[in-house]
mmCIF file of C-alpha atoms in Angstrom:
data_model
loop_
_atom_site.group_PDB
_atom_site.id
_atom_site.type_symbol
_atom_site.label_atom_id
_atom_site.label_comp_id
_atom_site.label_asym_id
_atom_site.label_seq_id
_atom_site.Cartn_x
_atom_site.Cartn_y
_atom_site.Cartn_z
ATOM 1 C CA MET A 283 -16.601 15.422 -7.595
ATOM 2 C CA SER A 284 -14.661 15.837 -10.354
ATOM 3 C CA ASP A 285 -13.389 19.236 -10.795
ATOM 4 C CA PRO A 286 -12.779 19.884 -15.143
ATOM 5 C CA THR A 287 -10.394 23.238 -13.912
ATOM 6 C CA SER A 288 -8.193 21.183 -11.929
ATOM 7 C CA GLY A 289 -7.991 17.358 -13.370
ATOM 8 C CA ARG A 290 -8.277 16.215 -9.808
ATOM 9 C CA VAL A 291 -10.927 12.978 -9.075
ATOM 10 C CA PHE A 292 -13.017 13.311 -5.857
ATOM 11 C CA GLY A 293 -12.757 9.552 -5.370
ATOM 12 C CA LEU A 294 -8.721 9.555 -5.768
ATOM 13 C CA ASP A 295 -8.944 12.885 -3.104
ATOM 14 C CA CYS A 296 -10.710 11.240 -1.076
ATOM 15 C CA LEU A 297 -8.718 7.622 -0.942
ATOM 16 C CA ARG A 298 -5.326 10.778 0.004
ATOM 17 C CA THR A 299 -7.990 11.858 2.261
ATOM 18 C CA ILE A 300 -8.460 8.425 4.189
ATOM 19 C CA ALA A 301 -4.469 7.880 3.568
ATOM 20 C CA ILE A 302 -3.978 10.930 5.415
ATOM 21 C CA LEU A 303 -6.627 11.333 8.569
ATOM 22 C CA SER A 304 -4.759 7.409 9.241
ATOM 23 C CA VAL A 305 -1.403 8.497 9.401
ATOM 24 C CA LEU A 306 -2.275 11.345 11.323
ATOM 25 C CA PHE A 307 -4.572 9.975 14.047
ATOM 26 C CA ALA A 308 -2.732 6.870 14.765
ATOM 27 C CA HIS A 309 0.408 9.259 15.971
ATOM 28 C CA GLY A 310 -2.760 11.325 17.784
ATOM 29 C CA PHE A 311 -4.816 8.103 19.030
ATOM 30 C CA GLY A 312 -1.161 7.569 21.199
ATOM 31 C CA LEU A 313 -2.200 11.311 23.407
ATOM 32 C CA LEU A 314 -5.541 9.830 24.302
ATOM 33 C CA TYR A 315 -4.420 6.137 24.399
ATOM 34 C CA PRO A 316 -3.747 5.897 28.609
ATOM 35 C CA GLN A 317 -7.578 7.097 29.196
ATOM 36 C CA MET A 318 -9.111 5.105 26.561
ATOM 37 C CA PRO A 319 -9.888 2.093 26.952
ATOM 38 C CA THR A 320 -8.993 -0.963 25.851
ATOM 39 C CA TRP A 321 -10.861 -2.350 21.906
ATOM 40 C CA PHE A 322 -9.039 2.232 21.005
ATOM 41 C CA GLY A 323 -5.743 -0.080 20.857
ATOM 42 C CA LEU A 324 -7.037 -1.295 17.627
ATOM 43 C CA LEU A 325 -6.626 1.819 15.959
ATOM 44 C CA GLY A 326 -3.234 1.989 15.637
ATOM 45 C CA HIS A 327 -2.233 0.728 13.095
ATOM 46 C CA GLY A 328 -4.148 2.707 11.075
ATOM 47 C CA GLY A 329 -0.687 4.875 10.289
ATOM 48 C CA PHE A 330 0.615 1.453 8.611
ATOM 49 C CA TYR A 331 -2.149 1.079 6.217
ATOM 50 C CA GLY A 332 -1.952 4.996 5.680
ATOM 51 C CA VAL A 333 1.304 5.277 4.169
ATOM 52 C CA GLU A 334 0.641 1.787 2.174
ATOM 53 C CA LEU A 335 -2.221 2.927 0.200
ATOM 54 C CA PHE A 336 -0.124 6.212 -0.262
ATOM 55 C CA PHE A 337 2.152 3.956 -2.156
ATOM 56 C CA VAL A 338 -0.598 2.340 -4.131
ATOM 57 C CA LEU A 339 -1.330 5.956 -5.047
ATOM 58 C CA SER A 340 1.427 6.660 -5.878
ATOM 59 C CA GLY A 341 1.631 4.254 -8.683
ATOM 60 C CA PHE A 342 -1.572 4.230 -9.638
ATOM 61 C CA LEU A 343 -0.922 8.253 -10.509
ATOM 62 C CA ILE A 344 2.606 7.971 -11.743
ATOM 63 C CA GLY A 345 2.341 5.516 -13.935
ATOM 64 C CA ARG A 346 -0.415 6.996 -15.653
ATOM 65 C CA ILE A 347 1.574 9.940 -16.354
ATOM 66 C CA LEU A 348 4.438 7.672 -17.772
ATOM 67 C CA ILE A 349 2.228 5.209 -19.925
ATOM 68 C CA ARG A 350 0.710 8.508 -21.764
ATOM 69 C CA SER A 351 4.377 9.751 -22.495
ATOM 70 C CA ASP A 352 4.977 6.123 -24.093
ATOM 71 C CA THR A 353 7.631 5.950 -26.628
ATOM 72 C CA ARG A 354 8.163 9.379 -25.726
ATOM 73 C CA LEU A 355 10.192 8.314 -22.824
ATOM 74 C CA GLY A 356 12.321 6.652 -24.876
ATOM 75 C CA LYS A 357 13.476 10.357 -25.061
ATOM 76 C CA ALA A 358 16.433 11.621 -22.573
ATOM 77 C CA ASN A 359 15.002 15.569 -22.684
ATOM 78 C CA THR A 360 11.294 13.720 -20.740
ATOM 79 C CA VAL A 361 12.832 11.436 -18.607
ATOM 80 C CA ARG A 362 14.197 15.239 -17.681
ATOM 81 C CA ILE A 363 11.658 16.908 -18.156
ATOM 82 C CA PHE A 364 9.244 13.819 -15.929
ATOM 83 C CA TYR A 365 12.020 14.891 -13.051
ATOM 84 C CA ILE A 366 12.343 18.467 -12.991
ATOM 85 C CA ARG A 367 8.313 17.781 -12.851
ATOM 86 C CA ARG A 368 8.738 15.446 -9.212
ATOM 87 C CA TRP A 369 11.668 16.895 -8.152
ATOM 88 C CA PHE A 370 10.070 20.968 -8.188
ATOM 89 C CA ARG A 371 6.665 18.740 -6.470
ATOM 90 C CA THR A 372 8.254 16.961 -3.868
ATOM 91 C CA LEU A 373 11.764 18.189 -2.499
ATOM 92 C CA PRO A 374 11.269 22.199 -1.865
ATOM 93 C CA LEU A 375 8.835 21.026 1.072
ATOM 94 C CA PHE A 376 11.283 17.569 2.147
ATOM 95 C CA TRP A 377 14.552 19.925 2.593
ATOM 96 C CA LEU A 378 13.098 22.665 4.791
ATOM 97 C CA PHE A 379 11.600 19.526 6.856
ATOM 98 C CA LEU A 380 14.332 18.291 6.566
ATOM 99 C CA ILE A 381 15.907 21.599 8.103
ATOM 100 C CA LEU A 382 13.207 21.583 10.298
ATOM 101 C CA ASN A 383 13.995 18.610 12.698
ATOM 102 C CA VAL A 384 17.324 19.585 12.457
ATOM 103 C CA LEU A 385 16.363 21.718 14.485
ATOM 104 C CA LEU A 386 14.109 20.419 16.447
ATOM 105 C CA GLU A 387 16.805 17.255 16.595
ATOM 106 C CA VAL A 388 19.087 19.683 19.242
ATOM 107 C CA GLU A 389 16.208 21.508 20.868
ATOM 108 C CA LEU A 390 14.030 19.283 22.132
ATOM 109 C CA GLN A 391 16.851 15.758 21.847
ATOM 110 C CA ASP A 392 19.243 18.048 22.566
ATOM 111 C CA HIS A 393 21.491 16.173 20.112
ATOM 112 C CA PRO A 394 23.712 17.490 17.279
ATOM 113 C CA LEU A 395 23.832 15.827 13.814
ATOM 114 C CA SER A 396 26.747 15.997 11.520
ATOM 115 C CA LEU A 397 27.191 16.848 8.474
ATOM 116 C CA ALA A 398 26.849 13.234 6.308
ATOM 117 C CA GLU A 399 23.613 12.646 8.483
ATOM 118 C CA ILE A 400 21.914 15.553 7.060
ATOM 119 C CA LEU A 401 23.230 14.792 3.515
ATOM 120 C CA GLU A 402 22.469 11.075 3.756
ATOM 121 C CA HIS A 403 18.528 11.986 4.806
ATOM 122 C CA GLY A 404 18.474 15.079 2.520
ATOM 123 C CA PHE A 405 19.499 12.771 -0.797
ATOM 124 C CA PHE A 406 16.818 9.779 0.388
ATOM 125 C CA LEU A 407 20.232 7.653 1.312
ATOM 126 C CA ARG A 408 19.345 6.625 5.747
ATOM 127 C CA THR A 409 17.388 3.369 4.918
ATOM 128 C CA LEU A 410 17.740 3.078 0.840
ATOM 129 C CA VAL A 411 19.704 -0.454 2.051
ATOM 130 C CA ALA A 412 19.344 -1.158 5.538
ATOM 131 C CA TYR A 413 17.567 1.362 8.493
ATOM 132 C CA HIS A 414 19.367 4.255 10.478
ATOM 133 C CA PRO A 415 16.775 7.592 10.887
ATOM 134 C CA ILE A 416 18.713 8.000 13.547
ATOM 135 C CA PHE A 417 15.605 11.947 13.346
ATOM 136 C CA PHE A 418 13.168 12.243 10.783
ATOM 137 C CA PRO A 419 11.916 9.025 10.561
ATOM 138 C CA GLU A 420 8.825 9.800 8.989
ATOM 139 C CA SER A 421 11.479 10.332 5.564
ATOM 140 C CA TRP A 422 11.537 6.608 5.496
ATOM 141 C CA SER A 423 7.555 6.317 2.934
ATOM 142 C CA LEU A 424 9.039 9.561 1.355
ATOM 143 C CA ALA A 425 12.271 7.639 0.673
ATOM 144 C CA ILE A 426 11.162 5.255 -1.669
ATOM 145 C CA GLU A 427 9.187 7.141 -3.372
ATOM 146 C CA GLU A 428 11.452 9.360 -4.199
ATOM 147 C CA TRP A 429 14.022 6.263 -5.184
ATOM 148 C CA PHE A 430 10.880 5.083 -7.294
ATOM 149 C CA TYR A 431 10.516 8.342 -8.946
ATOM 150 C CA LEU A 432 14.641 8.681 -10.367
ATOM 151 C CA LEU A 433 14.607 4.525 -11.686
ATOM 152 C CA PHE A 434 11.333 3.398 -12.714
ATOM 153 C CA PRO A 435 11.261 5.812 -15.068
ATOM 154 C CA ALA A 436 15.290 6.019 -16.089
ATOM 155 C CA MET A 437 14.544 2.133 -16.577
ATOM 156 C CA ILE A 438 12.171 2.749 -19.136
ATOM 157 C CA TRP A 439 14.366 5.185 -21.023
ATOM 158 C CA LEU A 440 16.829 3.042 -20.699
ATOM 159 C CA GLY A 441 14.855 -0.340 -22.596
ATOM 160 C CA LEU A 442 13.238 2.518 -24.650
ATOM 161 C CA GLN A 443 17.096 2.165 -26.364
ATOM 162 C CA PHE A 444 16.653 -1.178 -27.799
ATOM 163 C CA GLU A 445 13.864 -2.107 -27.900
ATOM 164 C CA LYS A 446 10.904 0.218 -29.360
ATOM 165 C CA LYS A 447 7.835 -0.781 -28.815
ATOM 166 C CA PHE A 448 6.172 0.977 -25.033
ATOM 167 C CA VAL A 449 4.423 -1.720 -23.465
ATOM 168 C CA PRO A 450 6.425 -4.614 -23.240
ATOM 169 C CA VAL A 451 8.355 -1.927 -22.539
ATOM 170 C CA PHE A 452 6.934 -0.959 -19.686
ATOM 171 C CA LEU A 453 6.020 -4.211 -18.271
ATOM 172 C CA SER A 454 8.678 -5.557 -18.181
ATOM 173 C CA VAL A 455 10.650 -2.845 -16.039
ATOM 174 C CA ALA A 456 7.160 -3.011 -13.989
ATOM 175 C CA ALA A 457 8.166 -6.824 -13.565
ATOM 176 C CA VAL A 458 11.370 -6.775 -12.532
ATOM 177 C CA PHE A 459 10.793 -3.592 -9.771
ATOM 178 C CA PHE A 460 7.629 -6.051 -8.059
ATOM 179 C CA LEU A 461 9.640 -8.904 -8.343
ATOM 180 C CA PHE A 462 13.174 -7.482 -7.050
ATOM 181 C CA SER A 463 11.224 -6.783 -3.628
ATOM 182 C CA THR A 464 8.796 -8.967 -3.296
ATOM 183 C CA VAL A 465 11.720 -11.998 -3.369
ATOM 184 C CA GLY A 466 14.360 -9.590 -1.164
ATOM 185 C CA ARG A 467 11.782 -10.226 1.422
ATOM 186 C CA MET A 468 11.113 -13.397 0.695
ATOM 187 C CA ILE A 469 15.235 -13.968 1.355
ATOM 188 C CA SER A 470 15.322 -10.921 3.263
ATOM 189 C CA ALA A 471 12.233 -12.327 5.917
ATOM 190 C CA ARG A 472 13.941 -15.295 7.209
ATOM 191 C CA ALA A 473 16.862 -12.698 8.802
ATOM 192 C CA PRO A 474 17.938 -13.481 12.390
ATOM 193 C CA GLY A 475 16.095 -10.271 14.157
ATOM 194 C CA ALA A 476 14.590 -10.058 10.795
ATOM 195 C CA ASP A 477 11.659 -7.461 11.431
ATOM 196 C CA TRP A 478 8.504 -6.604 9.939
ATOM 197 C CA ALA A 479 7.567 -3.231 11.149
ATOM 198 C CA GLN A 480 11.271 -2.266 11.333
ATOM 199 C CA TRP A 481 13.736 -3.258 8.521
ATOM 200 C CA GLN A 482 11.147 -4.973 5.505
ATOM 201 C CA ARG A 483 8.397 -2.179 5.657
ATOM 202 C CA VAL A 484 10.660 0.462 5.804
ATOM 203 C CA ILE A 485 13.787 -0.291 3.463
ATOM 204 C CA VAL A 486 13.708 1.200 -0.033
ATOM 205 C CA ILE A 487 14.457 -1.844 -2.172
ATOM 206 C CA TYR A 488 11.899 -4.060 -0.554
ATOM 207 C CA ARG A 489 8.804 -1.549 -1.127
ATOM 208 C CA PHE A 490 8.652 -0.884 -5.124
ATOM 209 C CA ASP A 491 5.960 -3.934 -5.410
ATOM 210 C CA GLY A 492 3.469 -1.748 -3.731
ATOM 211 C CA ILE A 493 4.208 1.353 -5.852
ATOM 212 C CA MET A 494 4.434 -0.886 -8.542
ATOM 213 C CA ILE A 495 0.646 -3.095 -7.477
ATOM 214 C CA GLY A 496 -0.953 1.192 -8.640
ATOM 215 C CA VAL A 497 1.500 0.774 -12.128
ATOM 216 C CA PHE A 498 0.519 -2.396 -13.197
ATOM 217 C CA ALA A 499 -3.709 -0.641 -11.713
ATOM 218 C CA ALA A 500 -2.850 2.176 -14.257
ATOM 219 C CA TRP A 501 -1.459 0.461 -17.054
ATOM 220 C CA LEU A 502 -5.091 -1.835 -16.368
ATOM 221 C CA SER A 503 -6.983 1.374 -15.979
ATOM 222 C CA LEU A 504 -5.750 2.805 -19.470
ATOM 223 C CA GLY A 505 -4.831 -0.096 -21.595
ATOM 224 C CA TRP A 506 -8.673 -1.772 -21.311
ATOM 225 C CA PRO A 507 -10.808 0.374 -19.946
ATOM 226 C CA PRO A 508 -13.950 -1.646 -20.271
ATOM 227 C CA LEU A 509 -12.318 -3.607 -18.011
ATOM 228 C CA TRP A 510 -11.220 -1.928 -15.398
ATOM 229 C CA GLN A 511 -14.952 -0.434 -15.301
ATOM 230 C CA ALA A 512 -17.278 -3.208 -15.212
ATOM 231 C CA ARG A 513 -18.107 -4.321 -11.988
ATOM 232 C CA PRO A 514 -15.981 -0.672 -9.822
ATOM 233 C CA LYS A 515 -18.097 -1.012 -6.661
ATOM 234 C CA LEU A 516 -17.840 -5.031 -6.866
ATOM 235 C CA VAL A 517 -14.499 -4.840 -6.558
ATOM 236 C CA ALA A 518 -14.623 -1.794 -4.025
ATOM 237 C CA MET A 519 -16.862 -4.545 -1.841
ATOM 238 C CA ILE A 520 -14.007 -6.972 -2.918
ATOM 239 C CA GLY A 521 -10.996 -4.616 -1.336
ATOM 240 C CA ILE A 522 -12.374 -3.184 1.515
ATOM 241 C CA LEU A 523 -12.943 -7.190 2.330
ATOM 242 C CA THR A 524 -9.534 -8.390 1.997
ATOM 243 C CA LEU A 525 -8.561 -5.706 3.330
ATOM 244 C CA VAL A 526 -10.596 -5.702 6.890
ATOM 245 C CA ALA A 527 -9.098 -9.360 6.880
ATOM 246 C CA LEU A 528 -5.234 -8.698 7.008
ATOM 247 C CA TYR A 529 -5.833 -5.927 9.510
ATOM 248 C CA CYS A 530 -7.402 -8.600 11.936
ATOM 249 C CA SER A 531 -3.892 -10.812 11.199
ATOM 250 C CA LEU A 532 -2.323 -7.558 12.769
ATOM 251 C CA TRP A 533 -4.111 -8.294 15.837
ATOM 252 C CA ARG A 534 -4.013 -10.906 18.488
ATOM 253 C CA TRP A 535 -6.875 -11.383 22.095
ATOM 254 C CA ARG A 536 -4.540 -12.638 24.880
ATOM 255 C CA ASN A 537 -5.945 -12.989 28.712
ATOM 256 C CA GLY A 538 -8.148 -10.609 27.465
ATOM 257 C CA HIS A 539 -6.089 -7.511 26.008
ATOM 258 C CA PHE A 540 -5.588 -6.369 22.695
ATOM 259 C CA VAL A 541 -1.504 -7.219 21.233
ATOM 260 C CA PHE A 542 0.202 -7.410 17.844
ATOM 261 C CA GLY A 543 -0.403 -9.969 15.496
ATOM 262 C CA PRO A 544 2.570 -12.013 15.737
ATOM 263 C CA ASP A 545 6.182 -10.843 13.787
ATOM 264 C CA ASP A 546 6.050 -13.682 11.279
ATOM 265 C CA TYR A 547 7.338 -14.931 7.644
ATOM 266 C CA PHE A 548 4.278 -13.865 6.339
ATOM 267 C CA ALA A 549 3.932 -10.521 8.104
ATOM 268 C CA ARG A 550 7.802 -9.844 6.389
ATOM 269 C CA THR A 551 6.391 -10.610 3.123
ATOM 270 C CA PHE A 552 3.425 -11.624 1.206
ATOM 271 C CA ARG A 553 0.958 -9.747 3.608
ATOM 272 C CA PHE A 554 2.536 -6.065 2.584
ATOM 273 C CA THR A 555 1.175 -7.960 -0.385
ATOM 274 C CA LEU A 556 -1.764 -8.754 -0.301
ATOM 275 C CA VAL A 557 -2.440 -4.872 1.316
ATOM 276 C CA SER A 558 -1.738 -3.720 -1.298
ATOM 277 C CA LEU A 559 -3.604 -5.243 -4.281
ATOM 278 C CA GLY A 560 -6.548 -4.573 -1.673
ATOM 279 C CA PHE A 561 -6.166 -0.639 -1.507
ATOM 280 C CA ALA A 562 -5.950 -1.338 -5.971
ATOM 281 C CA LEU A 563 -9.306 -2.715 -5.606
ATOM 282 C CA LEU A 564 -10.786 0.454 -4.918
ATOM 283 C CA LEU A 565 -9.114 2.051 -7.798
ATOM 284 C CA PRO A 566 -11.280 1.275 -10.045
ATOM 285 C CA PHE A 567 -14.887 2.982 -8.535
ATOM 286 C CA ALA A 568 -12.370 5.903 -7.344
ATOM 287 C CA SER A 569 -11.079 6.979 -10.390
ATOM 288 C CA VAL A 570 -14.841 7.591 -11.763
ATOM 289 C CA TRP A 571 -16.953 8.425 -8.667
ATOM 290 C CA ARG A 572 -18.257 12.035 -9.544
ATOM 291 C CA LEU A 573 -20.733 14.365 -7.078
ATOM 292 C CA ALA A 574 -23.119 15.663 -8.020
ATOM 293 C CA ARG A 575 -22.904 18.528 -6.520
ATOM 294 C CA GLU A 576 -19.978 20.742 -4.012
ATOM 295 C CA ASN A 577 -21.138 20.386 -0.907
ATOM 296 C CA PHE A 578 -18.976 20.871 3.327
ATOM 297 C CA ALA A 579 -18.072 18.151 3.279
ATOM 298 C CA SER A 580 -15.804 17.556 -0.269
ATOM 299 C CA LEU A 581 -14.593 20.604 -0.321
ATOM 300 C CA ALA A 582 -13.175 19.295 3.320
ATOM 301 C CA VAL A 583 -12.197 16.662 1.256
ATOM 302 C CA ARG A 584 -11.190 18.050 -1.209
ATOM 303 C CA LYS A 585 -8.651 20.961 1.076
ATOM 304 C CA ILE A 586 -7.268 17.915 3.324
ATOM 305 C CA ALA A 587 -5.873 15.813 0.178
ATOM 306 C CA LEU A 588 -4.302 19.064 -1.460
ATOM 307 C CA TRP A 589 -2.918 19.228 1.187
ATOM 308 C CA SER A 590 -1.762 16.042 2.494
ATOM 309 C CA TYR A 591 1.909 15.783 1.480
ATOM 310 C CA ALA A 592 2.386 18.913 3.446
ATOM 311 C CA LEU A 593 0.108 17.333 6.774
ATOM 312 C CA TYR A 594 2.878 14.376 7.062
ATOM 313 C CA LEU A 595 5.956 15.976 7.328
ATOM 314 C CA VAL A 596 4.019 19.370 9.582
ATOM 315 C CA HIS A 597 2.049 16.152 12.066
ATOM 316 C CA LEU A 598 5.112 15.096 13.823
ATOM 317 C CA PRO A 599 7.287 18.039 14.331
ATOM 318 C CA VAL A 600 3.447 19.234 16.326
ATOM 319 C CA PHE A 601 3.623 16.120 17.988
ATOM 320 C CA HIS A 602 6.909 16.817 19.502
ATOM 321 C CA LEU A 603 6.499 20.171 20.560
ATOM 322 C CA LEU A 604 3.091 19.307 21.979
ATOM 323 C CA MET A 605 5.090 16.629 23.626
ATOM 324 C CA LYS A 606 7.821 18.817 24.421
ATOM 325 C CA TYR A 607 5.636 22.107 25.763
ATOM 326 C CA GLY A 608 1.926 20.623 26.076
ATOM 327 C CA PHE A 609 0.142 19.579 28.995
ATOM 328 C CA ARG A 610 2.317 17.326 31.128
ATOM 329 C CA ASP A 611 -0.091 15.607 32.574
ATOM 330 C CA TRP A 612 -2.749 14.221 30.257
ATOM 331 C CA ARG A 613 -1.416 10.355 30.728
ATOM 332 C CA ASP A 614 -3.811 11.208 33.882
ATOM 333 C CA SER A 615 -5.911 14.194 32.804
ATOM 334 C CA LEU A 616 -8.807 13.213 29.436
ATOM 335 C CA SER A 617 -9.316 16.856 29.105
ATOM 336 C CA HIS A 618 -5.647 18.341 28.814
ATOM 337 C CA ALA A 619 -5.160 14.824 26.462
ATOM 338 C CA LEU A 620 -8.524 15.484 23.624
ATOM 339 C CA ILE A 621 -6.683 19.396 24.221
ATOM 340 C CA MET A 622 -3.792 19.128 22.481
ATOM 341 C CA PHE A 623 -5.135 15.757 20.455
ATOM 342 C CA VAL A 624 -7.411 19.164 18.676
ATOM 343 C CA LEU A 625 -3.833 21.043 19.268
ATOM 344 C CA LEU A 626 -2.716 18.193 16.864
ATOM 345 C CA LEU A 627 -4.770 18.071 14.450
ATOM 346 C CA GLY A 628 -5.879 21.964 13.499
ATOM 347 C CA GLY A 629 -2.386 23.139 13.870
ATOM 348 C CA SER A 630 -1.922 20.530 11.621
ATOM 349 C CA ILE A 631 -3.837 20.876 8.648
ATOM 350 C CA LEU A 632 -3.954 24.785 9.341
ATOM 351 C CA LEU A 633 0.163 24.673 9.043
ATOM 352 C CA SER A 634 -0.523 22.477 6.412
ATOM 353 C CA ALA A 635 -2.606 24.836 4.940
ATOM 354 C CA LEU A 636 -0.089 27.430 4.686
ATOM 355 C CA LEU A 637 2.866 25.392 3.765
ATOM 356 C CA PHE A 638 0.179 25.023 0.124
ATOM 357 C CA HIS A 639 -0.080 28.133 0.030
ATOM 358 C CA PHE A 640 3.166 29.746 0.447
ATOM 359 C CA LEU A 641 5.878 27.802 -0.133
ATOM 360 C CA GLU A 642 4.067 24.430 -2.817
ATOM 361 C CA ARG A 643 1.729 26.113 -4.007
ATOM 362 C CA PRO A 644 4.309 28.433 -6.004
ATOM 363 C CA CYS A 645 6.566 26.063 -6.493
ATOM 364 C CA THR A 646 4.335 24.536 -8.780
ATOM 365 C CA SER A 647 3.754 27.120 -10.305
ATOM 366 C CA LEU A 648 7.287 27.400 -10.975
ATOM 367 C CA ARG A 649 7.799 24.192 -12.535
ATOM 368 C CA GLU A 650 5.179 24.913 -15.069
ATOM 369 C CA ARG A 651 7.349 27.205 -16.101
ATOM 370 C CA VAL A 652 9.938 25.399 -16.256
ATOM 371 C CA ALA A 653 8.567 22.083 -17.656
ATOM 372 C CA PRO A 654 5.918 22.146 -18.913
ATOM 373 C CA ASP A 655 2.966 19.024 -17.722
ATOM 374 C CA MET A 656 3.861 15.624 -20.339
ATOM 375 C CA ALA A 657 0.719 14.150 -19.722
ATOM 376 C CA HIS A 658 -2.379 14.803 -17.064
ATOM 377 C CA PRO A 659 -2.603 10.940 -15.530
ATOM 378 C CA PHE A 660 -6.871 11.985 -16.761
ATOM 379 C CA LYS A 661 -6.634 13.686 -19.704
ATOM 380 C CA PRO A 662 -9.232 11.721 -21.929
ATOM 381 C CA GLN A 663 -6.533 9.315 -24.657
ATOM 382 C CA ARG A 664 -7.028 6.543 -26.320
ATOM 383 C CA LYS A 665 -6.566 3.233 -25.674
ATOM 384 C CA VAL A 666 -2.815 2.362 -25.161
ATOM 385 C CA SER A 667 -1.490 -0.281 -27.490
ATOM 386 C CA THR A 668 -0.772 -3.430 -26.842
#
């Protein structure tokens, strides 16, 4: 169901809900692993897929906004408005949780942090070229998106100072970002100590390509609507099969148990690209998916999608508090593990709803007065000129 008053598209909200629940369940299932059969461990990489889906969605939605701005992006004021709108959306909640994570690091780990460490996280520098999380580990994915928001429009603006045609500049900049990260991973993957999960996956300069695949999808959806809408269900099925096959590559069956798959060259390089492509193939169907009527399930999907940013930030602090102050015997008691799991899910969803209502919504309302909407990504508009 597409809500004409909000401009939100149900199919995209569904993908966003799948993404955040994949992350939430992947972390929360850690409470249940000791009590579950071996196959239950297969759910452990859901967080990896959830974050990769977020990257593609960000590229698709932000790409559509930038494409609709067209040559106006050659004006500094247009880029300034874009920055203000993004920062009003992302930074207030991020900085709130930065402060909270500093307090939790002192309370739970007895580890006071230096001002330099806090500022590095606050300005997304901690994982820019190397992985040094120390605390607030989930911020690595936010850093990738914030650097994309900062650099990509700036490079388009710079290109438009020399070339007045928007499409060549847009596609050239997107291609440079895509190749920079892809080639960077290919080079770094052969370095001693390279690790797909703790190196290539989490360092900012190696991850722009996943977002760029979403950006290319945005350009295709606006520039070639007949092609984009040709066979959305078939394309989505190909995407699902691709994602299932790649998920299987994350595991091996050895001595009667599932174990993590090899940390090989493919894992550090092209698997990221193919996973992003698989998610991008879901977008044509998701972007036109409409329901006949609202029901409880669709309402839940839309609400969780709306609260997804807060959910991403709040669930790990809730998890750590439960580990500190919850049942000590959760590894040996299935009932206690289930209670903690339910508290994690319910508490995270409740807190994210409150954060959305009392912080995110006021901030987004304020930004409409400070920086009016540039171009909604799903307003009707003519075909993008090529």
